[in-house]
Amino acid sequence: MRVFITAATVGEWMPCFTRLDKLYTEKSRRFKVYFHQSGVGMLASTFSLAKLVLEEKPDLLLQAGLAGCFDTSIDLGKIVAVEKDLAGDIGVEENGKWRDLFNMKLERSNYHPYEKAALPNQHIEKFNLLKLKTVKGITVNEITTRKERIKQLVKKFDPITESMEGAALHYVCRSTGTPFMQIRALSNYVGERDKSKWLMREALDNLNTALIKYIHKLYKMA
Ligand SMILES: O=C(O)c1cccc(C(=O)CC[C@H]2O[C@@H](n3cnc4c(=O)[nH]cnc43)[C@H](O)[C@@H]2O)c1
């Protein structure tokens, strides 16, 4: 089994890369873990993930990263698995409402790779090995900051996470039939610009601990 761990930046998986048992990266012949940097945002990540998938044909593509959280009742630092993602800022703001490509009739809500106007992960039950809380995510190119936009997005999509690469993973993998998982550590509440209120360090530590546990479980299962 060939597993690729991908993140927007190397910093997001570096602690796992340095601590992971060599069994998984070198010694085992039946199981191999590789690391990949996709770049930040939907443009860079769609291109690099599509290239990776077409050239390497992974058995599992595992995206790991930080995310903003819309739900302030969920503790920062928590690790979640994104079961459904979609582009949160491709569309138009009209009369105070957010209209996406489906509302604009520029995309069909059930045309592959879409299903009910979203990009669900049909592999989540099989690959949610750590039994993480499963959530709906949205993906944006512009980090959401305005209160009014947050309200629009919550009303329209009822998301828990916001990232800048999640939908790219779901789009590329659903389009190519590649098994995938998206694991995110909640580093901040969406719209919070005071970085002293972010839990970036703790989120990264938790994310990498989860990655190491995940690979260990996957090895035993594969
Ligand atoms: O606002 C800044 O100046 C800034 C500087 C460095 C990093 C950031 C990030 O927000 C990290 C972006 C990275 O992590 C994901 N992420 C984390 N929180 C959010 C969010 O609230 N909204 C969207 N994406 C977020 C994202 O996937 C990026 O890869 C900011």
PDB file of N, CA and C and ligand atoms in Angstrom, residues 8-9 12 39-41 65-69 138 140 142-144 162-166 184-185 187-191 193 195 198 200, ligand 1:
ATOM      1  N   ALA A   8      -0.645  21.688   2.968  1.00  0.00           N
ATOM      2  CA  ALA A   8      -0.368  22.931   2.239  1.00  0.00           C
ATOM      3  C   ALA A   8       1.100  23.331   2.403  1.00  0.00           C
ATOM      4  N   THR A   9       1.600  23.172   3.631  1.00  0.00           N
ATOM      5  CA  THR A   9       2.989  23.560   3.922  1.00  0.00           C
ATOM      6  C   THR A   9       3.707  22.397   4.620  1.00  0.00           C
ATOM      7  N   GLU A  12       3.247  21.576   8.394  1.00  0.00           N
ATOM      8  CA  GLU A  12       2.079  20.880   8.932  1.00  0.00           C
ATOM      9  C   GLU A  12       2.333  19.387   9.157  1.00  0.00           C
ATOM     10  N   GLY A  39       1.032  23.276  -1.478  1.00  0.00           N
ATOM     11  CA  GLY A  39       0.880  24.718  -1.629  1.00  0.00           C
ATOM     12  C   GLY A  39      -0.444  25.148  -1.003  1.00  0.00           C
ATOM     13  N   VAL A  40      -0.539  26.450  -0.746  1.00  0.00           N
ATOM     14  CA  VAL A  40      -1.717  26.994  -0.065  1.00  0.00           C
ATOM     15  C   VAL A  40      -2.757  27.472  -1.086  1.00  0.00           C
ATOM     16  N   GLY A  41      -4.023  27.170  -0.811  1.00  0.00           N
ATOM     17  CA  GLY A  41      -5.113  27.662  -1.659  1.00  0.00           C
ATOM     18  C   GLY A  41      -5.545  26.650  -2.708  1.00  0.00           C
ATOM     19  N   GLY A  65      -3.981  19.134   7.878  1.00  0.00           N
ATOM     20  CA  GLY A  65      -3.757  20.576   7.952  1.00  0.00           C
ATOM     21  C   GLY A  65      -4.499  21.232   9.084  1.00  0.00           C
ATOM     22  N   LEU A  66      -4.276  22.540   9.179  1.00  0.00           N
ATOM     23  CA  LEU A  66      -5.001  23.343  10.158  1.00  0.00           C
ATOM     24  C   LEU A  66      -6.323  23.764   9.536  1.00  0.00           C
ATOM     25  N   ALA A  67      -7.236  24.207  10.355  1.00  0.00           N
ATOM     26  CA  ALA A  67      -8.499  24.735   9.837  1.00  0.00           C
ATOM     27  C   ALA A  67      -9.078  25.728  10.815  1.00  0.00           C
ATOM     28  N   GLY A  68      -9.855  26.660  10.266  1.00  0.00           N
ATOM     29  CA  GLY A  68     -10.661  27.525  11.107  1.00  0.00           C
ATOM     30  C   GLY A  68     -11.941  26.775  11.465  1.00  0.00           C
ATOM     31  N   CYS A  69     -12.546  27.137  12.597  1.00  0.00           N
ATOM     32  CA  CYS A  69     -13.764  26.450  13.055  1.00  0.00           C
ATOM     33  C   CYS A  69     -14.899  27.474  13.212  1.00  0.00           C
ATOM     34  N   ILE A 138     -15.887  23.819   4.469  1.00  0.00           N
ATOM     35  CA  ILE A 138     -15.872  24.610   3.242  1.00  0.00           C
ATOM     36  C   ILE A 138     -14.438  25.042   2.982  1.00  0.00           C
ATOM     37  N   VAL A 140     -11.958  27.955   0.967  1.00  0.00           N
ATOM     38  CA  VAL A 140     -11.962  29.324   0.439  1.00  0.00           C
ATOM     39  C   VAL A 140     -10.557  29.708  -0.017  1.00  0.00           C
ATOM     40  N   GLU A 142      -9.972  33.142  -0.016  1.00  0.00           N
ATOM     41  CA  GLU A 142      -9.793  34.307   0.861  1.00  0.00           C
ATOM     42  C   GLU A 142     -10.288  33.904   2.249  1.00  0.00           C
ATOM     43  N   ILE A 143      -9.382  33.878   3.225  1.00  0.00           N
ATOM     44  CA  ILE A 143      -9.776  33.519   4.595  1.00  0.00           C
ATOM     45  C   ILE A 143     -10.920  34.439   5.040  1.00  0.00           C
ATOM     46  N   THR A 144     -11.980  33.851   5.552  1.00  0.00           N
ATOM     47  CA  THR A 144     -13.158  34.629   5.923  1.00  0.00           C
ATOM     48  C   THR A 144     -12.898  35.431   7.193  1.00  0.00           C
ATOM     49  N   GLU A 162     -13.260  25.574   8.042  1.00  0.00           N
ATOM     50  CA  GLU A 162     -12.874  26.338   6.850  1.00  0.00           C
ATOM     51  C   GLU A 162     -11.387  26.109   6.614  1.00  0.00           C
ATOM     52  N   SER A 163     -11.077  25.645   5.400  1.00  0.00           N
ATOM     53  CA  SER A 163      -9.669  25.496   5.019  1.00  0.00           C
ATOM     54  C   SER A 163      -9.480  26.145   3.660  1.00  0.00           C
ATOM     55  N   MET A 164      -8.263  26.030   3.131  1.00  0.00           N
ATOM     56  CA  MET A 164      -7.981  26.610   1.817  1.00  0.00           C
ATOM     57  C   MET A 164      -7.629  25.547   0.779  1.00  0.00           C
ATOM     58  N   GLU A 165      -7.699  24.252   1.176  1.00  0.00           N
ATOM     59  CA  GLU A 165      -7.308  23.185   0.242  1.00  0.00           C
ATOM     60  C   GLU A 165      -8.242  21.976   0.231  1.00  0.00           C
ATOM     61  N   GLY A 166      -9.154  21.901   1.210  1.00  0.00           N
ATOM     62  CA  GLY A 166      -9.954  20.674   1.359  1.00  0.00           C
ATOM     63  C   GLY A 166     -10.735  20.283   0.111  1.00  0.00           C
ATOM     64  N   ARG A 184      -8.150  17.477   9.872  1.00  0.00           N
ATOM     65  CA  ARG A 184      -7.829  18.875  10.191  1.00  0.00           C
ATOM     66  C   ARG A 184      -7.759  19.090  11.698  1.00  0.00           C
ATOM     67  N   ALA A 185      -6.831  19.933  12.102  1.00  0.00           N
ATOM     68  CA  ALA A 185      -6.738  20.354  13.506  1.00  0.00           C
ATOM     69  C   ALA A 185      -7.265  21.781  13.591  1.00  0.00           C
ATOM     70  N   SER A 187      -7.371  25.267  14.550  1.00  0.00           N
ATOM     71  CA  SER A 187      -6.362  26.188  15.095  1.00  0.00           C
ATOM     72  C   SER A 187      -6.950  27.513  15.544  1.00  0.00           C
ATOM     73  N   ASN A 188      -8.146  27.850  15.029  1.00  0.00           N
ATOM     74  CA  ASN A 188      -8.726  29.171  15.313  1.00  0.00           C
ATOM     75  C   ASN A 188     -10.216  29.144  15.011  1.00  0.00           C
ATOM     76  N   TYR A 189     -10.936  30.088  15.598  1.00  0.00           N
ATOM     77  CA  TYR A 189     -12.331  30.271  15.200  1.00  0.00           C
ATOM     78  C   TYR A 189     -12.361  31.199  13.984  1.00  0.00           C
ATOM     79  N   VAL A 190     -13.202  30.881  13.035  1.00  0.00           N
ATOM     80  CA  VAL A 190     -13.241  31.665  11.797  1.00  0.00           C
ATOM     81  C   VAL A 190     -13.569  33.123  12.113  1.00  0.00           C
ATOM     82  N   GLY A 191     -12.758  34.014  11.559  1.00  0.00           N
ATOM     83  CA  GLY A 191     -12.982  35.451  11.744  1.00  0.00           C
ATOM     84  C   GLY A 191     -12.125  36.056  12.845  1.00  0.00           C
ATOM     85  N   ARG A 193      -9.034  37.446  14.273  1.00  0.00           N
ATOM     86  CA  ARG A 193      -7.783  37.927  13.677  1.00  0.00           C
ATOM     87  C   ARG A 193      -6.693  38.133  14.731  1.00  0.00           C
ATOM     88  N   LYS A 195      -4.092  36.758  16.701  1.00  0.00           N
ATOM     89  CA  LYS A 195      -3.371  35.476  16.657  1.00  0.00           C
ATOM     90  C   LYS A 195      -3.062  34.915  18.053  1.00  0.00           C
ATOM     91  N   TRP A 198      -5.318  32.182  18.794  1.00  0.00           N
ATOM     92  CA  TRP A 198      -5.222  30.952  17.999  1.00  0.00           C
ATOM     93  C   TRP A 198      -4.468  29.895  18.811  1.00  0.00           C
ATOM     94  N   MET A 200      -2.380  27.542  17.393  1.00  0.00           N
ATOM     95  CA  MET A 200      -1.619  26.991  16.262  1.00  0.00           C
ATOM     96  C   MET A 200      -0.667  25.867  16.706  1.00  0.00           C
TER      97      MET A 200
HETATM   98  O1  LIG B   1      -3.645  35.573   8.600  1.00  0.00           O
HETATM   99  C1  LIG B   1      -2.429  35.408   8.512  1.00  0.00           C
HETATM  100  O2  LIG B   1      -1.632  36.337   8.483  1.00  0.00           O
HETATM  101  C2  LIG B   1      -1.913  34.015   8.445  1.00  0.00           C
HETATM  102  C3  LIG B   1      -0.560  33.762   8.453  1.00  0.00           C
HETATM  103  C4  LIG B   1      -0.106  32.440   8.405  1.00  0.00           C
HETATM  104  C5  LIG B   1      -1.015  31.388   8.343  1.00  0.00           C
HETATM  105  C6  LIG B   1      -2.354  31.705   8.354  1.00  0.00           C
HETATM  106  C7  LIG B   1      -3.370  30.704   8.304  1.00  0.00           C
HETATM  107  O3  LIG B   1      -4.567  30.924   8.410  1.00  0.00           O
HETATM  108  C8  LIG B   1      -2.990  29.304   8.030  1.00  0.00           C
HETATM  109  C9  LIG B   1      -3.539  28.969   6.669  1.00  0.00           C
HETATM  110  C10 LIG B   1      -3.525  27.477   6.468  1.00  0.00           C
HETATM  111  O4  LIG B   1      -4.265  26.830   7.482  1.00  0.00           O
HETATM  112  C11 LIG B   1      -5.607  26.585   7.073  1.00  0.00           C
HETATM  113  N1  LIG B   1      -6.443  27.506   7.869  1.00  0.00           N
HETATM  114  C12 LIG B   1      -6.301  27.687   9.196  1.00  0.00           C
HETATM  115  N2  LIG B   1      -7.241  28.505   9.663  1.00  0.00           N
HETATM  116  C13 LIG B   1      -8.012  28.872   8.615  1.00  0.00           C
HETATM  117  C14 LIG B   1      -9.160  29.718   8.502  1.00  0.00           C
HETATM  118  O5  LIG B   1      -9.678  30.306   9.464  1.00  0.00           O
HETATM  119  N3  LIG B   1      -9.673  29.863   7.250  1.00  0.00           N
HETATM  120  C15 LIG B   1      -9.152  29.225   6.176  1.00  0.00           C
HETATM  121  N4  LIG B   1      -8.067  28.421   6.255  1.00  0.00           N
HETATM  122  C16 LIG B   1      -7.500  28.233   7.459  1.00  0.00           C
HETATM  123  C17 LIG B   1      -5.618  26.775   5.550  1.00  0.00           C
HETATM  124  O6  LIG B   1      -5.949  25.561   4.930  1.00  0.00           O
HETATM  125  C18 LIG B   1      -4.200  27.218   5.157  1.00  0.00           C
HETATM  126  O7  LIG B   1      -3.491  26.204   4.499  1.00  0.00           O
HETATM  127  C19 LIG B   1      -2.815  33.000   8.394  1.00  0.00           C
END
